[in-house]
CSV table of C-alpha atoms and ligand atoms in Angstrom, one decimal:
chain,number,residue,atom,x,y,z
A,1,UNK,CA,-9.4,5.0,15.6
A,2,UNK,CA,-7.4,4.8,12.3
A,3,UNK,CA,-4.1,3.1,11.6
A,4,UNK,CA,-2.2,3.8,8.5
A,5,UNK,CA,0.6,1.4,7.8
A,6,UNK,CA,3.0,1.0,4.9
A,7,UNK,CA,5.8,-1.1,3.5
A,8,UNK,CA,8.7,0.4,1.5
A,9,UNK,CA,7.9,0.3,-2.1
A,10,UNK,CA,9.9,-2.3,-4.1
A,11,UNK,CA,12.1,-2.0,-7.3
A,12,UNK,CA,10.5,-4.3,-9.8
A,13,UNK,CA,13.8,-4.8,-11.6
A,14,UNK,CA,13.5,-8.5,-10.9
A,15,UNK,CA,11.2,-11.1,-9.4
A,16,UNK,CA,10.4,-10.8,-5.6
A,17,UNK,CA,12.5,-12.9,-3.3
A,18,UNK,CA,11.9,-13.9,0.3
A,19,UNK,CA,13.1,-10.6,1.8
A,20,UNK,CA,10.2,-8.9,0.0
A,21,UNK,CA,7.8,-11.5,1.5
A,22,UNK,CA,9.1,-10.8,5.0
A,23,UNK,CA,8.4,-7.1,4.9
A,24,UNK,CA,5.0,-7.4,3.5
A,25,UNK,CA,4.2,-10.2,6.1
A,26,UNK,CA,5.3,-8.0,9.0
A,27,UNK,CA,3.1,-5.0,7.8
A,28,UNK,CA,0.2,-7.5,7.1
A,29,UNK,CA,0.3,-9.1,10.4
A,30,UNK,CA,0.2,-5.8,12.2
A,31,UNK,CA,-2.6,-4.6,9.9
A,32,UNK,CA,-4.6,-7.7,10.6
A,33,UNK,CA,-4.0,-7.4,14.4
A,34,UNK,CA,-5.1,-3.9,14.4
A,35,UNK,CA,-8.3,-4.5,12.4
A,36,UNK,CA,-9.1,-7.2,15.1
A,37,UNK,CA,-8.7,-4.5,17.7
A,38,UNK,CA,-11.2,-2.4,15.9
A,39,UNK,CA,-9.0,0.1,14.0
A,40,UNK,CA,-9.8,1.5,10.7
A,41,UNK,CA,-6.7,0.2,8.9
A,42,UNK,CA,-5.2,1.4,5.7
A,43,UNK,CA,-2.3,-0.8,4.6
A,44,UNK,CA,-0.3,0.4,1.7
A,45,UNK,CA,2.3,-1.4,-0.4
A,46,UNK,CA,3.6,-0.8,-3.9
A,47,UNK,CA,6.4,-0.6,-6.4
A,48,UNK,CA,9.1,2.1,-7.0
A,49,UNK,CA,9.2,2.1,-10.9
A,50,UNK,CA,11.6,4.9,-11.9
A,51,UNK,CA,15.3,5.1,-11.5
A,52,UNK,CA,18.5,3.8,-13.2
A,53,UNK,CA,18.2,0.3,-11.6
A,54,UNK,CA,14.9,-0.4,-13.5
A,55,UNK,CA,16.2,1.1,-16.6
A,56,UNK,CA,19.4,-1.0,-16.6
A,57,UNK,CA,17.5,-4.2,-15.7
A,58,UNK,CA,15.1,-3.6,-18.7
A,59,UNK,CA,18.0,-2.8,-21.1
A,60,UNK,CA,19.6,-6.0,-19.9
A,61,UNK,CA,16.5,-8.0,-20.7
A,62,UNK,CA,16.2,-6.2,-24.0
A,63,UNK,CA,12.7,-5.1,-23.2
A,64,UNK,CA,11.2,-1.5,-23.3
A,65,UNK,CA,11.4,-0.3,-19.7
A,66,UNK,CA,7.6,0.4,-19.3
A,67,UNK,CA,6.7,-3.2,-20.6
A,68,UNK,CA,9.6,-4.7,-18.4
A,69,UNK,CA,8.2,-2.9,-15.3
A,70,UNK,CA,4.6,-3.9,-15.9
A,71,UNK,CA,5.6,-7.6,-16.3
A,72,UNK,CA,7.7,-7.6,-13.0
A,73,UNK,CA,4.9,-5.7,-11.1
A,74,UNK,CA,2.6,-8.6,-11.9
A,75,UNK,CA,5.1,-10.8,-9.9
A,76,UNK,CA,4.8,-8.5,-7.0
A,77,UNK,CA,1.1,-8.7,-7.2
A,78,UNK,CA,1.2,-12.4,-7.3
A,79,UNK,CA,3.4,-12.5,-4.2
A,80,UNK,CA,0.7,-10.5,-2.4
A,81,UNK,CA,-1.9,-13.1,-3.4
A,82,UNK,CA,0.4,-16.0,-2.6
A,83,UNK,CA,1.1,-14.7,1.0
A,84,UNK,CA,-2.6,-13.6,1.6
A,85,UNK,CA,-1.5,-10.0,2.1
A,86,UNK,CA,-4.5,-7.8,3.0
A,87,UNK,CA,-3.2,-4.5,1.6
A,88,UNK,CA,-5.9,-1.9,0.8
A,89,UNK,CA,-4.0,-0.3,-2.0
A,90,UNK,CA,-1.0,-0.9,-4.2
A,91,UNK,CA,0.7,2.2,-5.4
A,92,UNK,CA,2.8,2.3,-8.6
A,93,UNK,CA,5.1,5.4,-9.0
A,94,UNK,CA,4.2,5.4,-12.7
A,95,UNK,CA,0.7,6.2,-11.7
A,96,UNK,CA,0.3,9.6,-13.5
A,97,UNK,CA,-3.1,10.4,-12.0
A,98,UNK,CA,-2.3,9.8,-8.3
A,99,UNK,CA,1.5,9.9,-7.8
A,100,UNK,CA,2.8,12.4,-10.2
A,101,UNK,CA,0.7,15.3,-9.0
A,102,UNK,CA,1.8,14.8,-5.4
A,103,UNK,CA,5.5,14.6,-6.4
A,104,UNK,CA,5.0,18.0,-8.3
A,105,UNK,CA,3.2,19.5,-5.4
A,106,UNK,CA,5.8,18.5,-2.9
A,107,UNK,CA,8.5,19.8,-5.1
A,108,UNK,CA,6.8,23.2,-5.4
A,109,UNK,CA,6.5,23.3,-1.7
A,110,UNK,CA,10.3,22.7,-1.2
A,111,UNK,CA,10.9,25.5,-3.8
A,112,UNK,CA,8.6,27.9,-2.0
A,113,UNK,CA,10.6,27.3,1.2
A,114,UNK,CA,13.8,27.9,-0.6
A,115,UNK,CA,14.9,24.3,0.2
A,116,UNK,CA,15.8,23.5,-3.4
A,117,UNK,CA,18.7,24.8,-5.3
A,118,UNK,CA,20.9,24.0,-8.2
A,119,UNK,CA,24.5,23.1,-8.0
A,120,UNK,CA,27.3,21.2,-9.8
A,121,UNK,CA,27.9,17.9,-8.1
A,122,UNK,CA,30.8,15.5,-8.1
A,123,UNK,CA,30.1,12.2,-6.4
A,124,UNK,CA,30.1,8.6,-6.1
A,125,UNK,CA,26.9,7.0,-7.3
A,126,UNK,CA,25.8,3.6,-6.2
A,127,UNK,CA,23.2,2.2,-8.5
A,128,UNK,CA,22.2,-0.4,-6.0
A,129,UNK,CA,21.3,2.4,-3.6
A,130,UNK,CA,20.0,4.6,-6.2
A,131,UNK,CA,21.8,7.2,-4.2
A,132,UNK,CA,25.1,9.1,-4.0
A,133,UNK,CA,27.3,7.5,-1.4
A,134,UNK,CA,30.3,8.7,0.5
A,135,UNK,CA,33.5,7.2,1.5
A,136,UNK,CA,32.0,6.0,4.8
A,137,UNK,CA,29.6,3.8,2.9
A,138,UNK,CA,32.3,1.9,1.2
A,139,UNK,CA,34.5,-1.1,2.3
A,140,UNK,CA,38.1,-1.5,2.1
A,141,UNK,CA,37.9,-2.4,-1.6
A,142,UNK,CA,36.0,0.7,-2.4
A,143,UNK,CA,32.7,-1.2,-2.8
A,144,UNK,CA,29.5,-0.3,-1.3
A,145,UNK,CA,29.0,-2.0,2.0
A,146,UNK,CA,25.4,-3.1,1.3
A,147,UNK,CA,25.7,-3.9,-2.4
A,148,UNK,CA,29.2,-5.1,-2.8
A,149,UNK,CA,29.7,-3.0,-6.1
A,150,UNK,CA,31.9,-0.1,-6.6
A,151,UNK,CA,30.0,3.2,-7.1
A,152,UNK,CA,30.5,5.2,-10.2
A,153,UNK,CA,32.1,8.6,-10.2
A,154,UNK,CA,29.5,11.2,-11.5
A,155,UNK,CA,29.8,14.9,-12.3
A,156,UNK,CA,26.7,16.7,-13.2
A,157,UNK,CA,24.4,19.5,-12.3
A,158,UNK,CA,21.6,18.7,-10.0
A,159,UNK,CA,18.9,20.2,-7.8
A,160,UNK,CA,19.8,19.9,-4.1
A,161,UNK,CA,17.5,19.6,-1.1
A,162,UNK,CA,18.5,21.4,2.0
A,163,UNK,CA,18.7,18.4,4.4
A,164,UNK,CA,21.3,20.3,6.4
A,165,UNK,CA,18.6,22.8,7.4
A,166,UNK,CA,16.4,20.2,9.0
A,167,UNK,CA,19.0,17.7,10.5
A,168,UNK,CA,18.9,19.3,14.0
A,169,UNK,CA,15.0,19.3,14.1
A,170,UNK,CA,14.7,15.7,12.8
A,171,UNK,CA,17.3,14.8,15.5
A,172,UNK,CA,15.3,16.4,18.2
A,173,UNK,CA,12.1,14.8,17.1
A,174,UNK,CA,13.6,11.3,17.0
A,175,UNK,CA,15.5,11.8,20.3
A,176,UNK,CA,12.4,12.9,22.0
A,177,UNK,CA,10.5,9.9,20.7
A,178,UNK,CA,8.0,12.1,18.9
A,179,UNK,CA,9.2,10.1,15.7
A,180,UNK,CA,9.8,6.7,17.2
A,181,UNK,CA,12.4,4.3,15.7
A,182,UNK,CA,12.3,0.8,16.5
A,183,UNK,CA,14.6,-1.0,17.5
A,184,UNK,CA,16.7,1.2,19.6
A,185,UNK,CA,20.0,0.2,17.7
A,186,UNK,CA,18.4,1.8,14.7
A,187,UNK,CA,17.4,4.9,16.5
A,188,UNK,CA,21.0,5.3,17.9
A,189,UNK,CA,22.3,4.7,14.3
A,190,UNK,CA,20.2,7.5,12.9
A,191,UNK,CA,20.8,9.8,15.7
A,192,UNK,CA,24.6,9.4,15.1
A,193,UNK,CA,24.1,10.2,11.5
A,194,UNK,CA,22.2,13.4,12.2
A,195,UNK,CA,24.8,14.4,14.8
A,196,UNK,CA,27.6,14.5,12.2
A,197,UNK,CA,27.7,17.2,9.5
A,198,UNK,CA,24.8,16.5,7.4
A,199,UNK,CA,25.2,17.2,3.6
A,200,UNK,CA,22.4,18.5,1.3
A,201,UNK,CA,21.1,15.8,-0.9
A,202,UNK,CA,20.7,15.5,-4.7
A,203,UNK,CA,17.0,15.4,-5.6
A,204,UNK,CA,17.3,15.4,-9.5
A,205,UNK,CA,19.5,14.1,-12.3
A,206,UNK,CA,20.0,15.4,-15.8
A,207,UNK,CA,17.2,14.3,-18.0
A,208,UNK,CA,19.7,13.4,-20.7
A,209,UNK,CA,21.0,10.6,-18.4
A,210,UNK,CA,17.8,9.7,-17.0
A,211,UNK,CA,14.6,10.0,-19.0
A,212,UNK,CA,12.6,7.5,-17.1
A,213,UNK,CA,11.1,9.5,-14.3
A,214,UNK,CA,9.1,12.5,-13.4
A,215,UNK,CA,10.3,15.8,-14.9
A,216,UNK,CA,11.3,18.7,-12.6
A,217,UNK,CA,8.3,21.2,-12.6
A,218,UNK,CA,9.5,24.2,-14.6
A,219,UNK,CA,12.8,22.7,-15.8
A,220,UNK,CA,12.6,20.1,-18.6
A,221,UNK,CA,16.3,19.4,-18.4
A,222,UNK,CA,16.0,17.6,-15.0
A,223,UNK,CA,14.4,14.4,-13.8
A,224,UNK,CA,13.3,14.3,-10.2
A,225,UNK,CA,15.5,11.8,-8.6
A,226,UNK,CA,14.3,8.5,-7.1
A,227,UNK,CA,14.0,9.3,-3.4
A,228,UNK,CA,12.1,12.6,-3.8
A,229,UNK,CA,9.9,10.6,-6.1
A,230,UNK,CA,9.6,7.3,-4.2
A,231,UNK,CA,9.1,8.5,-0.6
A,232,UNK,CA,6.2,10.7,-1.7
A,233,UNK,CA,4.2,7.5,-2.4
A,234,UNK,CA,3.1,7.5,1.2
A,235,UNK,CA,1.0,10.6,0.8
A,236,UNK,CA,0.3,10.3,-3.0
A,237,UNK,CA,-1.5,7.0,-2.5
A,238,UNK,CA,-3.9,8.9,-0.2
A,239,UNK,CA,-4.7,11.3,-2.9
A,240,UNK,CA,-2.6,14.2,-1.5
A,241,UNK,CA,-2.0,16.7,-4.4
A,242,UNK,CA,-5.3,15.6,-6.3
A,243,UNK,CA,-8.8,16.9,-6.0
A,244,UNK,CA,-9.8,14.0,-3.8
A,245,UNK,CA,-7.8,14.2,-0.6
A,246,UNK,CA,-10.4,12.8,1.8
A,247,UNK,CA,-8.1,9.7,2.4
A,248,UNK,CA,-5.2,11.9,3.1
A,249,UNK,CA,-7.2,13.8,5.8
A,250,UNK,CA,-8.4,10.7,7.2
A,251,UNK,CA,-5.3,8.6,7.3
A,252,UNK,CA,-2.1,10.9,7.5
A,253,UNK,CA,0.2,10.9,9.3
A,254,UNK,CA,1.3,7.3,8.9
A,255,UNK,CA,1.2,5.4,12.2
A,256,UNK,CA,3.8,3.0,11.1
A,257,UNK,CA,6.4,2.7,8.2
A,258,UNK,CA,7.8,-0.8,8.0
A,259,UNK,CA,11.3,-0.7,6.3
A,260,UNK,CA,14.4,-2.6,5.9
A,261,UNK,CA,17.7,-1.6,7.7
A,262,UNK,CA,19.3,-0.6,4.3
A,263,UNK,CA,16.9,2.4,3.9
A,264,UNK,CA,16.8,3.7,7.4
A,265,UNK,CA,18.4,7.0,6.5
A,266,UNK,CA,16.0,7.8,3.8
A,267,UNK,CA,13.0,7.2,5.9
A,268,UNK,CA,14.2,8.5,9.2
A,269,UNK,CA,16.2,11.5,7.9
A,270,UNK,CA,15.3,12.5,4.4
A,271,UNK,CA,11.5,11.8,4.6
A,272,UNK,CA,11.0,13.7,7.8
A,273,UNK,CA,12.9,16.6,6.4
A,274,UNK,CA,10.9,16.6,3.2
A,275,UNK,CA,7.7,16.6,5.3
A,276,UNK,CA,8.9,19.5,7.5
A,277,UNK,CA,9.7,21.5,4.5
A,278,UNK,CA,6.3,20.8,3.0
A,279,UNK,CA,4.6,21.6,6.3
A,280,UNK,CA,3.0,18.2,6.7
A,281,UNK,CA,2.8,16.1,9.9
A,282,UNK,CA,5.4,13.4,10.5
A,283,UNK,CA,4.9,9.7,10.7
A,284,UNK,CA,4.6,8.5,14.2
A,285,UNK,CA,6.8,5.4,14.1
A,286,UNK,CA,9.2,3.5,11.9
A,287,UNK,CA,9.8,-0.3,12.4
A,288,UNK,CA,13.1,-1.4,11.0
A,289,UNK,CA,13.5,-5.1,10.3
A,290,UNK,CA,16.6,-7.1,9.3
A,291,UNK,CA,17.5,-9.2,6.4
A,292,UNK,CA,16.9,-12.9,5.5
A,293,UNK,CA,19.8,-15.2,4.6
A,294,UNK,CA,19.5,-18.5,3.0
A,295,UNK,CA,21.0,-21.7,4.6
A,296,UNK,CA,23.3,-19.3,6.5
A,297,UNK,CA,24.5,-17.4,3.4
A,298,UNK,CA,23.6,-14.0,2.0
A,299,UNK,CA,21.2,-14.3,-0.8
A,300,UNK,CA,22.7,-13.3,-4.1
A,301,UNK,CA,22.4,-13.9,-7.8
A,302,UNK,CA,26.0,-15.1,-8.1
A,303,UNK,CA,25.4,-17.7,-5.3
A,304,UNK,CA,22.2,-18.7,-7.1
A,305,UNK,CA,20.5,-19.1,-3.7
A,306,UNK,CA,17.6,-16.6,-4.1
A,307,UNK,CA,14.5,-18.1,-2.6
A,308,UNK,CA,11.3,-17.6,-4.6
A,309,UNK,CA,8.4,-17.3,-1.9
A,310,UNK,CA,5.7,-18.1,-4.4
A,311,UNK,CA,7.5,-21.4,-5.3
A,312,UNK,CA,7.5,-22.3,-1.7
A,313,UNK,CA,3.8,-21.7,-1.2
A,314,UNK,CA,3.0,-23.7,-4.3
A,315,UNK,CA,5.2,-26.5,-3.1
A,316,UNK,CA,3.6,-27.0,0.2
A,317,UNK,CA,0.0,-26.4,-0.9
A,318,UNK,CA,-2.3,-29.0,-2.5
A,319,UNK,CA,-5.5,-28.7,-4.3
A,320,UNK,CA,-7.2,-30.1,-1.2
A,321,UNK,CA,-5.7,-27.5,1.1
A,322,UNK,CA,-4.4,-24.5,-0.8
A,323,UNK,CA,-3.8,-22.4,2.3
A,324,UNK,CA,-1.3,-24.8,3.8
A,325,UNK,CA,1.7,-23.4,1.8
A,326,UNK,CA,0.8,-19.8,2.5
A,327,UNK,CA,0.4,-20.3,6.2
A,328,UNK,CA,3.3,-22.5,6.5
A,329,UNK,CA,5.6,-19.8,5.0
A,330,UNK,CA,3.9,-17.1,7.0
A,331,UNK,CA,4.3,-19.1,10.2
A,332,UNK,CA,7.9,-19.8,9.5
A,333,UNK,CA,8.9,-16.3,8.8
A,334,UNK,CA,7.0,-14.9,11.7
A,335,UNK,CA,8.2,-17.5,14.2
A,336,UNK,CA,11.7,-18.2,13.2
A,337,UNK,CA,13.2,-14.9,11.9
A,338,UNK,CA,14.1,-12.3,14.5
A,339,UNK,CA,12.1,-9.2,13.5
A,340,UNK,CA,14.8,-6.6,14.3
A,341,UNK,CA,18.1,-8.7,13.7
A,342,UNK,CA,18.8,-10.8,10.7
A,343,UNK,CA,17.3,-14.3,10.3
A,344,UNK,CA,17.9,-17.4,8.1
A,345,UNK,CA,15.7,-19.5,5.9
A,346,UNK,CA,16.6,-23.2,5.6
A,347,UNK,CA,14.5,-25.9,4.1
A,348,UNK,CA,15.2,-28.1,6.9
A,349,UNK,CA,14.3,-25.7,9.6
A,350,UNK,CA,11.2,-24.8,7.6
A,351,UNK,CA,10.0,-28.4,7.6
A,352,UNK,CA,11.0,-29.0,11.2
A,353,UNK,CA,8.9,-25.9,12.3
A,354,UNK,CA,6.0,-27.1,10.0
A,355,UNK,CA,5.9,-30.6,11.5
A,356,UNK,CA,6.6,-29.6,15.0
A,357,UNK,CA,4.5,-26.7,15.5
A,358,UNK,CA,1.8,-26.9,12.9
A,359,UNK,CA,1.2,-30.6,12.0
A,360,UNK,CA,2.0,-32.1,15.4
A,361,UNK,CA,1.2,-28.9,17.3
A,362,UNK,CA,-2.0,-26.9,16.6
A,363,UNK,CA,-3.2,-29.1,13.8
A,364,UNK,CA,-3.1,-32.2,16.0
A,365,UNK,CA,-4.7,-30.4,18.9
A,366,UNK,CA,-7.5,-29.4,16.8
A,367,UNK,CA,-8.0,-33.0,15.4
A,368,UNK,CA,-8.1,-34.4,18.9
A,369,UNK,CA,-10.8,-32.1,20.0
A,370,UNK,CA,-12.9,-32.2,17.0
A,371,UNK,CA,-12.8,-35.9,16.5
A,372,UNK,CA,-14.1,-36.6,20.1
A,373,UNK,CA,-16.4,-33.6,20.0
A,374,UNK,CA,-18.1,-34.7,16.7
A,375,UNK,CA,-18.5,-38.2,17.8
A,376,UNK,CA,-19.6,-37.9,21.3
A,377,UNK,CA,-21.1,-34.6,21.8
A,378,UNK,CA,-25.0,-34.5,21.5
A,379,UNK,CA,-25.5,-30.6,21.5
A,380,UNK,CA,-23.6,-27.4,21.3
A,381,UNK,CA,-21.7,-26.3,24.4
A,382,UNK,CA,-20.6,-23.0,25.8
A,383,UNK,CA,-17.0,-21.9,26.6
A,384,UNK,CA,-15.8,-22.9,30.0
A,385,UNK,CA,-13.1,-20.9,31.8
A,386,UNK,CA,-13.1,-23.0,34.9
A,387,UNK,CA,-9.6,-23.6,36.3
A,388,UNK,CA,-8.0,-22.2,33.0
A,389,UNK,CA,-8.7,-18.5,33.2
A,390,UNK,CA,-5.5,-17.4,34.8
A,391,UNK,CA,-3.4,-19.4,32.4
A,392,UNK,CA,-5.3,-18.1,29.3
A,393,UNK,CA,-5.2,-14.4,30.5
A,394,UNK,CA,-1.4,-14.6,31.3
A,395,UNK,CA,-0.6,-16.0,28.0
A,396,UNK,CA,-2.9,-13.7,26.1
A,397,UNK,CA,-1.4,-10.6,27.8
A,398,UNK,CA,2.0,-11.7,26.9
A,399,UNK,CA,0.9,-12.2,23.3
A,400,UNK,CA,-0.6,-8.7,23.1
A,401,UNK,CA,2.6,-7.2,24.6
A,402,UNK,CA,4.8,-9.0,22.1
A,403,UNK,CA,2.5,-8.1,19.1
A,404,UNK,CA,2.5,-4.5,20.2
A,405,UNK,CA,6.4,-4.5,20.0
A,406,UNK,CA,6.5,-6.4,16.8
A,407,UNK,CA,8.1,-9.4,18.4
A,408,UNK,CA,6.3,-12.0,16.4
A,409,UNK,CA,8.2,-15.0,17.5
A,410,UNK,CA,7.5,-14.3,21.1
A,411,UNK,CA,3.7,-13.9,20.2
A,412,UNK,CA,3.7,-17.2,18.5
A,413,UNK,CA,5.4,-18.8,21.5
A,414,UNK,CA,2.4,-17.8,23.7
A,415,UNK,CA,0.0,-19.6,21.3
A,416,UNK,CA,2.2,-22.6,21.2
A,417,UNK,CA,2.4,-22.7,25.0
A,418,UNK,CA,-1.4,-22.7,25.2
A,419,UNK,CA,-1.5,-25.7,22.6
A,420,UNK,CA,0.9,-27.7,24.9
A,421,UNK,CA,-1.2,-26.6,27.9
A,422,UNK,CA,-4.4,-27.8,26.2
A,423,UNK,CA,-2.8,-31.1,25.0
A,424,UNK,CA,-1.8,-31.8,28.6
A,425,UNK,CA,-5.4,-31.1,29.8
A,426,UNK,CA,-6.6,-33.8,27.2
A,427,UNK,CA,-4.1,-36.3,28.5
A,428,UNK,CA,-4.5,-35.6,32.2
A,429,UNK,CA,-8.3,-35.8,32.0
A,430,UNK,CA,-8.2,-38.9,29.7
A,431,UNK,CA,-10.7,-37.1,27.6
A,432,UNK,CA,-11.1,-40.2,25.2
A,433,UNK,CA,-12.1,-42.3,28.1
A,434,UNK,CA,-14.5,-39.7,29.7
A,435,UNK,CA,-16.1,-39.5,26.3
A,436,UNK,CA,-17.3,-43.1,26.7
A,437,UNK,CA,-17.8,-43.3,30.4
A,438,UNK,CA,-18.7,-39.9,31.9
A,439,UNK,CA,-20.9,-37.8,29.6
A,440,UNK,CA,-21.2,-34.9,32.2
A,441,UNK,CA,-17.5,-34.6,32.9
A,442,UNK,CA,-16.6,-35.0,29.2
A,443,UNK,CA,-18.9,-32.0,28.5
A,444,UNK,CA,-17.0,-29.9,30.9
A,445,UNK,CA,-13.5,-31.0,30.0
A,446,UNK,CA,-14.1,-30.7,26.2
A,447,UNK,CA,-15.6,-27.3,26.7
A,448,UNK,CA,-12.4,-26.2,28.5
A,449,UNK,CA,-10.0,-27.4,25.9
A,450,UNK,CA,-12.1,-25.9,23.2
A,451,UNK,CA,-11.9,-22.6,25.0
A,452,UNK,CA,-8.2,-22.9,24.9
A,453,UNK,CA,-8.2,-23.9,21.3
A,454,UNK,CA,-10.4,-20.8,20.5
A,455,UNK,CA,-8.0,-18.6,22.3
A,456,UNK,CA,-5.1,-20.1,20.3
A,457,UNK,CA,-7.1,-19.4,17.0
A,458,UNK,CA,-7.6,-15.8,18.1
A,459,UNK,CA,-4.0,-15.3,18.5
A,460,UNK,CA,-3.1,-17.0,15.3
A,461,UNK,CA,-5.6,-15.1,13.3
A,462,UNK,CA,-3.1,-12.3,12.2
A,463,UNK,CA,-0.2,-14.8,11.9
A,464,UNK,CA,-1.9,-17.6,9.7
A,465,UNK,CA,-5.3,-16.1,9.0
A,466,UNK,CA,-6.8,-18.8,6.7
A,467,UNK,CA,-5.8,-21.6,9.0
A,468,UNK,CA,-7.0,-19.8,12.1
A,469,UNK,CA,-10.4,-19.2,10.3
A,470,UNK,CA,-10.5,-23.0,9.6
A,471,UNK,CA,-10.0,-23.7,13.2
A,472,UNK,CA,-12.9,-21.4,14.1
A,473,UNK,CA,-15.1,-23.2,11.5
A,474,UNK,CA,-14.2,-26.6,12.8
A,475,UNK,CA,-15.4,-25.6,16.3
A,476,UNK,CA,-18.5,-23.8,15.1
A,477,UNK,CA,-17.5,-20.1,15.8
A,478,UNK,CA,-17.5,-17.0,13.9
A,479,UNK,CA,-14.8,-14.8,15.4
A,480,UNK,CA,-16.3,-11.6,14.1
A,481,UNK,CA,-19.7,-12.3,15.6
A,482,UNK,CA,-20.6,-10.4,18.8
A,483,UNK,CA,-23.0,-13.1,19.9
A,484,UNK,CA,-22.1,-15.6,22.5
A,485,UNK,CA,-19.9,-18.6,21.4
A,486,UNK,CA,-21.2,-22.1,21.3
A,487,UNK,CA,-18.9,-24.8,20.3
A,488,UNK,CA,-20.2,-27.4,17.7
A,489,UNK,CA,-17.6,-29.6,16.4
A,490,UNK,CA,-16.9,-30.8,12.9
A,491,UNK,CA,-13.9,-32.9,12.1
A,492,UNK,CA,-12.6,-31.9,8.9
A,493,UNK,CA,-9.5,-32.6,6.8
A,494,UNK,CA,-6.2,-32.3,8.5
A,495,UNK,CA,-5.4,-28.7,8.9
A,496,UNK,CA,-1.7,-29.2,8.4
A,497,UNK,CA,-0.9,-32.7,6.8
A,498,UNK,CA,2.3,-34.0,8.2
A,499,UNK,CA,5.3,-34.0,5.9
A,500,UNK,CA,7.3,-37.1,5.5
B,601,ZN,ZN1,24.9,0.5,-2.5
């Protein structure tokens, strides 16, 4: 059972913001969930380092482009660490050993199939998109709908890829569900795009205008244009096109591409067409997420409201509990933001969720159990499902269903419902009184609430991995062990210290 999951690769033209954090986190949560289920997971993320956008940002910073990119890529790697992302590889499109041979190979395959041809092109180029756009992509003022900037008119000779030749086939594959697009709004959006007259797409740019990139094989005057280069990362990272393609044989096709809604067309139309042309199997599923706004406003440099996720992680962590900031941010993004629509980040909501769900929720539930357990329990005890099995099973099933459909807020809700259920059990049984007055009943009741807590920790393991691990440690359980569980309680430091 293998599971190959990818994020889109990011332009390292600036520091990563909270939108980058969200996508990596979605993929990470799914990757961890699949690993728990026993899948052999390969999780890929990385950076898209060629293209006009990166060159311009480097020029603006007054730094040679390679150096500029190297520095910014470090920021993306730092983000991965700060969020506790469990990626198996980080692909950089400037990787000449792994990535470039694959791009050349796929280009040759297009050529062989006569899917590449040269023609004069006149069009509107959006640097934000790294793509030619059409009138449909522009707003009333003639600016790009996604980027808010007017595209530049460009006239040049380029190589074109015969997307038109594949539009119908790709449409059929998506419509039949062979290539699944989630959510259905996005599926319909791409189907509509493929039903209209689909134009061939430019796959190269004159080298004199764009030297920063991979040269077209057999034509030194042209540079392979970013999408033909970038999308190939999903197979180049597995060694396709090199002598060692064992990983490719094992993991391709991708089980899931996680992408933002702005690059749907490239992933759900261009990429499948490219794979068909190259005679390669298609990915199975594409999960398209929305965007994050900040305090109700779109993030932008001009508004100065770009949220740096690394800063948030640092702000809420302490030397005592370095995992708190990481898991607080993971928890917020996964529980508060709608995975398929847009969501909002606000400091106030962030702190309210932290205090409500983490400090006073699961953190407090853990503290209640471990403080009584450590003090009053003489020996380790076994889990006890008496009277609680139905409720636990019901919530766990709902949790799995939510996770399988990438509805993370709904998955988190199931864990929170079990916390409330367990808290009520402690109150109803007056566990702190039993601890002093009725040893036998205390043993039974604490075993039951600890069983609920262990289930909560299982559910939270892909969501807030370090904190869930700490819960397991506090109740004496190794979640990876196949041995029978015995609870042994140890009251440690507060899992989520309350914010004032
Ligand atoms: Zn644009």
